N, CA, C and O atoms as a printed pandas DataFrame, in Angstrom:
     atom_number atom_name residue_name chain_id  residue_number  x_coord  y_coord  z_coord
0              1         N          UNK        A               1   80.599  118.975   56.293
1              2        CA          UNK        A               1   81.607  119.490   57.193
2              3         C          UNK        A               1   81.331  119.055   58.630
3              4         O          UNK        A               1   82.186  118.696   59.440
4              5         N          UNK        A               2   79.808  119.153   58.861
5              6        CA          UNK        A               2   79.835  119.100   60.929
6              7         C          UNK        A               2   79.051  117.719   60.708
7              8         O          UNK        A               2   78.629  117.258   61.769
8              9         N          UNK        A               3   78.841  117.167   59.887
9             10        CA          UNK        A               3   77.252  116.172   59.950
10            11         C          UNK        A               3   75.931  116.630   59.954
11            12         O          UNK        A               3   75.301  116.066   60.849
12            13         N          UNK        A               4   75.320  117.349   59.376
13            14        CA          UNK        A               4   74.093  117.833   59.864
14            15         C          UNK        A               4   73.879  118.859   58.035
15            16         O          UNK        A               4   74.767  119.042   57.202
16            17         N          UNK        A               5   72.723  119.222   57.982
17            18        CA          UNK        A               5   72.275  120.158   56.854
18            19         C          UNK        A               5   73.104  121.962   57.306
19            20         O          UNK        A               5   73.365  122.485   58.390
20            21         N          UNK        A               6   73.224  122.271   56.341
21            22        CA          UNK        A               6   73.939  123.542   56.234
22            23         C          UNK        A               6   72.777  124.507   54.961
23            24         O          UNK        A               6   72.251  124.001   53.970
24            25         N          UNK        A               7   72.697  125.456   55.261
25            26        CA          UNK        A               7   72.269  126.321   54.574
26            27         C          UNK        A               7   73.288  127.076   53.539
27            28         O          UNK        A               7   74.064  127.648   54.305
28            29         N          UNK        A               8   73.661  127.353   52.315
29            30        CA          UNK        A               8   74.588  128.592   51.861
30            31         C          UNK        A               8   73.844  129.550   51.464
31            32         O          UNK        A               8   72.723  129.157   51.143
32            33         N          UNK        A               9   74.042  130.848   51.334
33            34        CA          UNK        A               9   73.951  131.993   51.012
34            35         C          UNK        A               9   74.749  132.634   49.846
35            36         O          UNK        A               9   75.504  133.425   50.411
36            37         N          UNK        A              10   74.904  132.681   48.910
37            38        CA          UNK        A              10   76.058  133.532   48.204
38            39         C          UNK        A              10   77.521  132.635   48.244
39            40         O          UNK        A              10   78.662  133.033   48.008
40            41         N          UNK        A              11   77.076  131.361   48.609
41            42        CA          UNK        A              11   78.213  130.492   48.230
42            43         C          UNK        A              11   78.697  130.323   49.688
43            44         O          UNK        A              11   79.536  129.424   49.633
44            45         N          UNK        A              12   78.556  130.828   51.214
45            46        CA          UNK        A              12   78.900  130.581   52.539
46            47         C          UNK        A              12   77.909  130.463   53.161
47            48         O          UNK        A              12   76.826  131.031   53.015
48            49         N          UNK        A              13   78.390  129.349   54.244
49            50        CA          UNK        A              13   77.744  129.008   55.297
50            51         C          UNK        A              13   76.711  130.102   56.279
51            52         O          UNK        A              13   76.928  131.017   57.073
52            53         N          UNK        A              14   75.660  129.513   55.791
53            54        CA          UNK        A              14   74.874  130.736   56.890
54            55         C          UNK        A              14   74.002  130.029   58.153
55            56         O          UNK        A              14   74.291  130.317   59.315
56            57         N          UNK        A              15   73.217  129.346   57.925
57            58        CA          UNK        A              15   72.782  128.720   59.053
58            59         C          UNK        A              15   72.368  127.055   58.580
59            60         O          UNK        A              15   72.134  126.579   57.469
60            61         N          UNK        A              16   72.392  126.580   59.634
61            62        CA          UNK        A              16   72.322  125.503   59.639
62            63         C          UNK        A              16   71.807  124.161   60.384
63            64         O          UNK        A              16   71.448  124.799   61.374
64            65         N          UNK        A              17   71.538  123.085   60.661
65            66        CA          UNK        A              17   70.716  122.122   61.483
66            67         C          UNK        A              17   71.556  120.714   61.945
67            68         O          UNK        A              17   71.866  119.713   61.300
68            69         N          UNK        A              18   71.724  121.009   63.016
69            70        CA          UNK        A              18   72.892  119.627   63.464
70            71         C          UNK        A              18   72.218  119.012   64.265
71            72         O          UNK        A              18   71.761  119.664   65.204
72            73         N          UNK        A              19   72.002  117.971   64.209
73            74        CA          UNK        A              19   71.144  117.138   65.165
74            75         C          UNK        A              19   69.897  117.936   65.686
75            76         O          UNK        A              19   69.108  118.383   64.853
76            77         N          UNK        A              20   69.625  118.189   67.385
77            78        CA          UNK        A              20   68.780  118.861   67.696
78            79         C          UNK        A              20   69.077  120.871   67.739
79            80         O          UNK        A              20   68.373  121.573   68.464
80            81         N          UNK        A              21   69.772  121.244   67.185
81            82        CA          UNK        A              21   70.377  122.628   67.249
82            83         C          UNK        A              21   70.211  123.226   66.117
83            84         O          UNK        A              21   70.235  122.499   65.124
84            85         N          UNK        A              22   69.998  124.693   65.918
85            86        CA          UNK        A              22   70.518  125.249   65.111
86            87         C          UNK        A              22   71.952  125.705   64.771
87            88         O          UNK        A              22   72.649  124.865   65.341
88            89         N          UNK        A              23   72.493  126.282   64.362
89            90        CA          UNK        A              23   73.934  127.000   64.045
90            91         C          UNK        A              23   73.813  127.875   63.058
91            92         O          UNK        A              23   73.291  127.773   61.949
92            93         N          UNK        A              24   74.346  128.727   63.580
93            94        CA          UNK        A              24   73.814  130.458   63.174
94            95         C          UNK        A              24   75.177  130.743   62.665
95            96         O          UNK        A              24   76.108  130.303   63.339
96            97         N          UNK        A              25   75.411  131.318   61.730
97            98        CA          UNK        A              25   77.267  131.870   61.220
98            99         C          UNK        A              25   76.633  133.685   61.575
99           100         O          UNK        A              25   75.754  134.252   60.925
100          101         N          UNK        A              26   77.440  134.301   62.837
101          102        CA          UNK        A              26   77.198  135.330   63.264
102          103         C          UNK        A              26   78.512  136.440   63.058
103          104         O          UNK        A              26   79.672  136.154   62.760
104          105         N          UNK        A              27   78.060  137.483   63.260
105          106        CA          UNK        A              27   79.264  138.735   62.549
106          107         C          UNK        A              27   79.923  138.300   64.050
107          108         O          UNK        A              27   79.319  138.365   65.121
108          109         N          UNK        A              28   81.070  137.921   63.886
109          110        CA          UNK        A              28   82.560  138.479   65.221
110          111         C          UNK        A              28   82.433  139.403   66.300
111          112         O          UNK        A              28   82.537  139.110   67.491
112          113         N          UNK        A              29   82.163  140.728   65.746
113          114        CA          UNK        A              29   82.294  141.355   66.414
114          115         C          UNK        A              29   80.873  141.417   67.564
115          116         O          UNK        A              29   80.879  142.328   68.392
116          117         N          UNK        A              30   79.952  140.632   67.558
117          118        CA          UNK        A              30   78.926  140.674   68.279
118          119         C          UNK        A              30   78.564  139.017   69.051
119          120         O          UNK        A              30   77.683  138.681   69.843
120          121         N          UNK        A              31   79.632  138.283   68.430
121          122        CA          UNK        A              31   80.197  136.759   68.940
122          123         C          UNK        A              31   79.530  137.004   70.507
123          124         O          UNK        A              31   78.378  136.784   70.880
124          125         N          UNK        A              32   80.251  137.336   70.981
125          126        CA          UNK        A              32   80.486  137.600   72.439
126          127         C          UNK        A              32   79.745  137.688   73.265
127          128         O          UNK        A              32   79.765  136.969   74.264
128          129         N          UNK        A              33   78.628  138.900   72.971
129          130        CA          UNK        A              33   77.293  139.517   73.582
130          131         C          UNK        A              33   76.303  138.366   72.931
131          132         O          UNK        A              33   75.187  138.312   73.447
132          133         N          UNK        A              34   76.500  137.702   72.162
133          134        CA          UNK        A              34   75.767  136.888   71.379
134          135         C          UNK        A              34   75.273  135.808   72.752
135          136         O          UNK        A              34   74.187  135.699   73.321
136          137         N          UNK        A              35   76.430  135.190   72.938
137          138        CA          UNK        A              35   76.725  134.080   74.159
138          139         C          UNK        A              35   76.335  134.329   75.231
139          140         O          UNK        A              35   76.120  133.322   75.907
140          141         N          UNK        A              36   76.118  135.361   75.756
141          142        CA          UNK        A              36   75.234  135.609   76.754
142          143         C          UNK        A              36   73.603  135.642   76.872
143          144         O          UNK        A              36   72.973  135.920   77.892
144          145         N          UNK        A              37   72.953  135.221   75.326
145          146        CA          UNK        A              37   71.426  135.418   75.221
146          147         C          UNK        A              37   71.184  133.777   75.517
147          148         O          UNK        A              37   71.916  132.791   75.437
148          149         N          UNK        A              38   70.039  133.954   75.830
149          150        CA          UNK        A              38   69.085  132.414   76.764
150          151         C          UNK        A              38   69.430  131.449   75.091
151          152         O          UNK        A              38   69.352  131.812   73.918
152          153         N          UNK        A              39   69.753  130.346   75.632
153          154        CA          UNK        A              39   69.977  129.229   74.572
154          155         C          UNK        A              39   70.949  129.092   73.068
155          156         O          UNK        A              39   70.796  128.392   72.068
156          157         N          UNK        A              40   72.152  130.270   73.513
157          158        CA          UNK        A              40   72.956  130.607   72.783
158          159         C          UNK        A              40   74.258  130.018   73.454
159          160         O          UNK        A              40   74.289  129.971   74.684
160          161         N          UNK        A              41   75.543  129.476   72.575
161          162        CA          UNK        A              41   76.531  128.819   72.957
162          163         C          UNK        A              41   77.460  128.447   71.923
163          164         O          UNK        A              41   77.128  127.663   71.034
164          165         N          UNK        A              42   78.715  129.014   71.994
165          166        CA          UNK        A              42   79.525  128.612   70.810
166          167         C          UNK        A              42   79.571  127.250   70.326
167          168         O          UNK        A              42   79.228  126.265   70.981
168          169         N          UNK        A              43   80.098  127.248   68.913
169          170        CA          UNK        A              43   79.671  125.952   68.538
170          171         C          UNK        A              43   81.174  125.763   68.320
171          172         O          UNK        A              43   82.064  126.462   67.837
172          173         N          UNK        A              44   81.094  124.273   68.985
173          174        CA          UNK        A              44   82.200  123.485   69.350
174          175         C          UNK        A              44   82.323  122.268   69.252
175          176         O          UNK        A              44   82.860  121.696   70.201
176          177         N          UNK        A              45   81.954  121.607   68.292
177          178        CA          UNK        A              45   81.845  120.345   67.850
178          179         C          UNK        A              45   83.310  119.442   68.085
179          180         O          UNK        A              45   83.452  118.294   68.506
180          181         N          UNK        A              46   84.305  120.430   67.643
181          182        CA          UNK        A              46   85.705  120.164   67.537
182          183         C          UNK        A              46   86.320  119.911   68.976
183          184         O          UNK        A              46   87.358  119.311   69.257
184          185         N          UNK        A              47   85.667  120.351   69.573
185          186        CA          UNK        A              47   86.402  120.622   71.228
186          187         C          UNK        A              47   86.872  121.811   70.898
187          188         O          UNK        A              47   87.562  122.131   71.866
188          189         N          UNK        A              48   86.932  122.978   69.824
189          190        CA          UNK        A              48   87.842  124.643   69.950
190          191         C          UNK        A              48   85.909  124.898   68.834
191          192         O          UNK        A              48   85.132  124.413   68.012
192          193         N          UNK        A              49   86.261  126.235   69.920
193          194        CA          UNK        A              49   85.100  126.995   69.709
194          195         C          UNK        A              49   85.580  127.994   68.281
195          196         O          UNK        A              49   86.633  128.629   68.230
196          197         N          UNK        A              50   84.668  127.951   67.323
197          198        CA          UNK        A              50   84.805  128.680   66.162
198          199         C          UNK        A              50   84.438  130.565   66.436
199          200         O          UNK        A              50   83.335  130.655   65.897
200          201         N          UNK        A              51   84.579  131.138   66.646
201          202        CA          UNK        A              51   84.454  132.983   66.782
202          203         C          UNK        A              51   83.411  133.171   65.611
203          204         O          UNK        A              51   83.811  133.088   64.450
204          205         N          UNK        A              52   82.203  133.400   65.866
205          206        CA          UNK        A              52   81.899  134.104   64.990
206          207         C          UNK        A              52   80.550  132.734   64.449
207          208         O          UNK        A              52   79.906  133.176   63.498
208          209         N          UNK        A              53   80.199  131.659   64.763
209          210        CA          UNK        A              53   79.571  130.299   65.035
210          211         C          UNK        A              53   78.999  130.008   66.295
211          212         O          UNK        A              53   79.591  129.968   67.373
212          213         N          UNK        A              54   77.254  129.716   65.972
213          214        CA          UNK        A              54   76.891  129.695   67.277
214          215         C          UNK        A              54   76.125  128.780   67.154
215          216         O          UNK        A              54   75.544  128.691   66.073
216          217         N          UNK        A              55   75.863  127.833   68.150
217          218        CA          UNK        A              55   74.593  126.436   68.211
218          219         C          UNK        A              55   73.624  127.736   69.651
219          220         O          UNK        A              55   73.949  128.508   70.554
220          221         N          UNK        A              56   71.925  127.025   68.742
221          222        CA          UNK        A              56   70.982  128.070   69.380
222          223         C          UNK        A              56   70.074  126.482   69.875
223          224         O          UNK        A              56   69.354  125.881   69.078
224          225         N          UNK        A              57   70.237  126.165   70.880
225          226        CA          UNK        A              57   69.100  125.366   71.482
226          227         C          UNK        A              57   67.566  125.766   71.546
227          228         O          UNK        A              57   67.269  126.864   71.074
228          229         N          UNK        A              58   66.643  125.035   72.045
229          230        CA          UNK        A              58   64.788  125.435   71.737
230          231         C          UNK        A              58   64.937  126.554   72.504
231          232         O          UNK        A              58   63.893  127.153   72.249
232          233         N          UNK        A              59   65.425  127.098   73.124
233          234        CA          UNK        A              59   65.320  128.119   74.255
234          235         C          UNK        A              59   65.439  129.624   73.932
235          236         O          UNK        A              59   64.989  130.625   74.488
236          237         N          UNK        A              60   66.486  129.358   72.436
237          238        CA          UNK        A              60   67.150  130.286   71.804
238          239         C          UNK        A              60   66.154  130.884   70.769
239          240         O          UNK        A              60   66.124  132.020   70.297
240          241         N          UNK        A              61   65.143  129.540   70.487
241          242        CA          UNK        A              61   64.250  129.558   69.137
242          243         C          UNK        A              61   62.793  129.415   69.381
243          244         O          UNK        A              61   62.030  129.365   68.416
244          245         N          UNK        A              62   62.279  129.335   70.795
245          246        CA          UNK        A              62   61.172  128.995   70.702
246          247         C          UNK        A              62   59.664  129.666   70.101
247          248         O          UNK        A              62   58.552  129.236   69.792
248          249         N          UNK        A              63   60.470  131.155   70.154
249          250        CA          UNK        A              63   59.433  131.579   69.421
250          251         C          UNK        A              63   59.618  131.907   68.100
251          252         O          UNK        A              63   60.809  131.717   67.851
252          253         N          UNK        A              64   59.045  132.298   67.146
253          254        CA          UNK        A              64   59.056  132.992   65.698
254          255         C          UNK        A              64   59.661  134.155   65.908
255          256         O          UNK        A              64   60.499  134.409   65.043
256          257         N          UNK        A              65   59.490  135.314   67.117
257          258        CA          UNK        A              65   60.142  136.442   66.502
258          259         C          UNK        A              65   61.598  135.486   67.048
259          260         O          UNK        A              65   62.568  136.105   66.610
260          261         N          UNK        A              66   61.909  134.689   67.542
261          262        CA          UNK        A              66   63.193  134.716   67.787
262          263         C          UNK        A              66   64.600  133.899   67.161
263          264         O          UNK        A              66   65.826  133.905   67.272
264          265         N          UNK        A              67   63.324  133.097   66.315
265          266        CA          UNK        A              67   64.514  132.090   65.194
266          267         C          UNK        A              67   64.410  133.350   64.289
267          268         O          UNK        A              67   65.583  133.532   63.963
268          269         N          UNK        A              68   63.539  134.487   63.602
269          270        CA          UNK        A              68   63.606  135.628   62.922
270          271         C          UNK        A              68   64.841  136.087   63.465
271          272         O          UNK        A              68   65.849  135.887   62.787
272          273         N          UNK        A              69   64.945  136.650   64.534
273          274        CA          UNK        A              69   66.128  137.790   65.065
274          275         C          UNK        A              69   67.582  136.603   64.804
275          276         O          UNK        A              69   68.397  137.266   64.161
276          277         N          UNK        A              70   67.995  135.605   64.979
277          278        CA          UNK        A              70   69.080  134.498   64.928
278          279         C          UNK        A              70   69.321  134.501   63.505
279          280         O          UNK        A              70   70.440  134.733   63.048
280          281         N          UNK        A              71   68.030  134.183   62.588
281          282        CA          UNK        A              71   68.430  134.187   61.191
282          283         C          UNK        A              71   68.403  135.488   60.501
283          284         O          UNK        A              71   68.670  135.486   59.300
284          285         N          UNK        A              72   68.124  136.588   61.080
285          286        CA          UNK        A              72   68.322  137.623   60.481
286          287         C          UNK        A              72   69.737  138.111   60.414
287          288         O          UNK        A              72   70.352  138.562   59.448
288          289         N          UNK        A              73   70.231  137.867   62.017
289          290        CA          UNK        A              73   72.117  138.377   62.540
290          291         C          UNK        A              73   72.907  137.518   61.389
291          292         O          UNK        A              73   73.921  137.990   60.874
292          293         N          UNK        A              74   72.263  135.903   60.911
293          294        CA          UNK        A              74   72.970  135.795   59.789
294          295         C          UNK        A              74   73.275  135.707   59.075
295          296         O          UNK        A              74   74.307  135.151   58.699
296          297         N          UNK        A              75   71.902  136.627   58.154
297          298        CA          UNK        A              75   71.660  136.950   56.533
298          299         C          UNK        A              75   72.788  138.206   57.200
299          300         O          UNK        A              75   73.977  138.175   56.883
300          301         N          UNK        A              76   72.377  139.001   57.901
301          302        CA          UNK        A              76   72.798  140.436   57.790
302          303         C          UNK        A              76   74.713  140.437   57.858
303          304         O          UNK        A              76   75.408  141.372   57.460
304          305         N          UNK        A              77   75.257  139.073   58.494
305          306        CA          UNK        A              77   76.703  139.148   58.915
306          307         C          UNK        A              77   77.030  138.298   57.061
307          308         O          UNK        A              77   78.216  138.167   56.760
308          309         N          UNK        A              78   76.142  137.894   56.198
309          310        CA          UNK        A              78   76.315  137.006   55.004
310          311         C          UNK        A              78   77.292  137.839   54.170
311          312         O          UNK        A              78   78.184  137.204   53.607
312          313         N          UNK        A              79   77.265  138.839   54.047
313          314        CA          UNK        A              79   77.454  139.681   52.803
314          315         C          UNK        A              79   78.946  140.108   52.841
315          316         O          UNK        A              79   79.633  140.501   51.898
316          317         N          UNK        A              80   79.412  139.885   54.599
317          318        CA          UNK        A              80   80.993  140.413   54.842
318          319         C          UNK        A              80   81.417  139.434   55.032
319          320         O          UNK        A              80   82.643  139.540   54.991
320          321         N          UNK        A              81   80.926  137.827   55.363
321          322        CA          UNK        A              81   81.525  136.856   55.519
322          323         C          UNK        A              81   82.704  136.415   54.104
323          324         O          UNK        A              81   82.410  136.599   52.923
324          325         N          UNK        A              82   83.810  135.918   54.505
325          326        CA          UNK        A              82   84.406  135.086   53.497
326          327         C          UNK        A              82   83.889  133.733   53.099
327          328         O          UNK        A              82   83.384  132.921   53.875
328          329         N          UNK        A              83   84.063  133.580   51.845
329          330        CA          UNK        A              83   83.912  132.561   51.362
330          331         C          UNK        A              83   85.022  131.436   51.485
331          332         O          UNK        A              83   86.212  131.749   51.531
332          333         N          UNK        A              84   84.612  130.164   51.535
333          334        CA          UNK        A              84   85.909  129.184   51.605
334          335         C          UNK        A              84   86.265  129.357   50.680
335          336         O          UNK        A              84   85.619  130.119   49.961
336          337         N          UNK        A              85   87.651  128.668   50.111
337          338        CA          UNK        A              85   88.399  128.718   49.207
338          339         C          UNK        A              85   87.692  127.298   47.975
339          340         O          UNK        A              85   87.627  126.092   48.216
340          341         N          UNK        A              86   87.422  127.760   47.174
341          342        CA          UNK        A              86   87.093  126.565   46.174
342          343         C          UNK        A              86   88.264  125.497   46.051
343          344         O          UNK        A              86   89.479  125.662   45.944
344          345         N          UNK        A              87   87.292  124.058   46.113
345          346        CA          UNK        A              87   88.825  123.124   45.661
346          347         C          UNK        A              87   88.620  122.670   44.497
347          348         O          UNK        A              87   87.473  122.371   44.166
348          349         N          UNK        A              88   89.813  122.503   43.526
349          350        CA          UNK        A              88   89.575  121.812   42.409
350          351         C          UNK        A              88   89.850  120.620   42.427
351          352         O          UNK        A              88   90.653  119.900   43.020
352          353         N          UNK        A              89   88.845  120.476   41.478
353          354        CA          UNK        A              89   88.183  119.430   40.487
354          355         C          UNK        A              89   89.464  118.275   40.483
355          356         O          UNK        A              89   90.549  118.717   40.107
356          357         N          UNK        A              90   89.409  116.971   40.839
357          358        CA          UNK        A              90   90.831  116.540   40.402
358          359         C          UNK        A              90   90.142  115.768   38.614
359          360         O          UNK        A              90   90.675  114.803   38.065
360          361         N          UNK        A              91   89.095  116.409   38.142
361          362        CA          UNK        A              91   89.067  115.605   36.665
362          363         C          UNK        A              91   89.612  116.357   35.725
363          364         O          UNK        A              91   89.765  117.576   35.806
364          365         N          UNK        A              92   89.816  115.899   35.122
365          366        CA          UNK        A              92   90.166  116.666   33.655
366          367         C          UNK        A              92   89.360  116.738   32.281
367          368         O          UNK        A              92   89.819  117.368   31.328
């Protein structure tokens, strides 16, 4: 989807490795306050920022408790996330 390794969880995107960044799939409703922590920034590959998707620079991750707290927000947002829609198979 972005170029880079993706993690799934339960069949959705949970975190992931794009070039030098992480990307965190974060609950919505904490999007926001999210973007304001040191080395946090919506992820916008597209030029339109995804809600709820975040790229975490070294700043964001440099320590252990703190790639812990990033990948924890998105085991813990995993379970309410939607899943994409499966595509089928064009074999028969």
């Amino acid at each position: 989807m972005f170029g880079g390794f993706v993690f799934m969880v339960d069949d959705k995107m949970c975190v992931g490795v794009m070039k030098d960044q992480i990307m965190a799939r974060i609950n919505p409703d904490i999007y926001e306050a999210s973007l304001e922590k040191e080395g946090c920034r919506s992820m916008d590959f597209t030029k339109k920022s995804m809600k709820g998707f975040v790229f975490l620079s070294d700043e964001a991750i440099d320590l252990d408790k703190d790639l812990n707290y990033w990948l924890q927000l998105a085991l813990d947002f995993n379970p309410l996330a939607k899943a994409s829609k499966k595509r089928k198979s064009s074999k028969n």
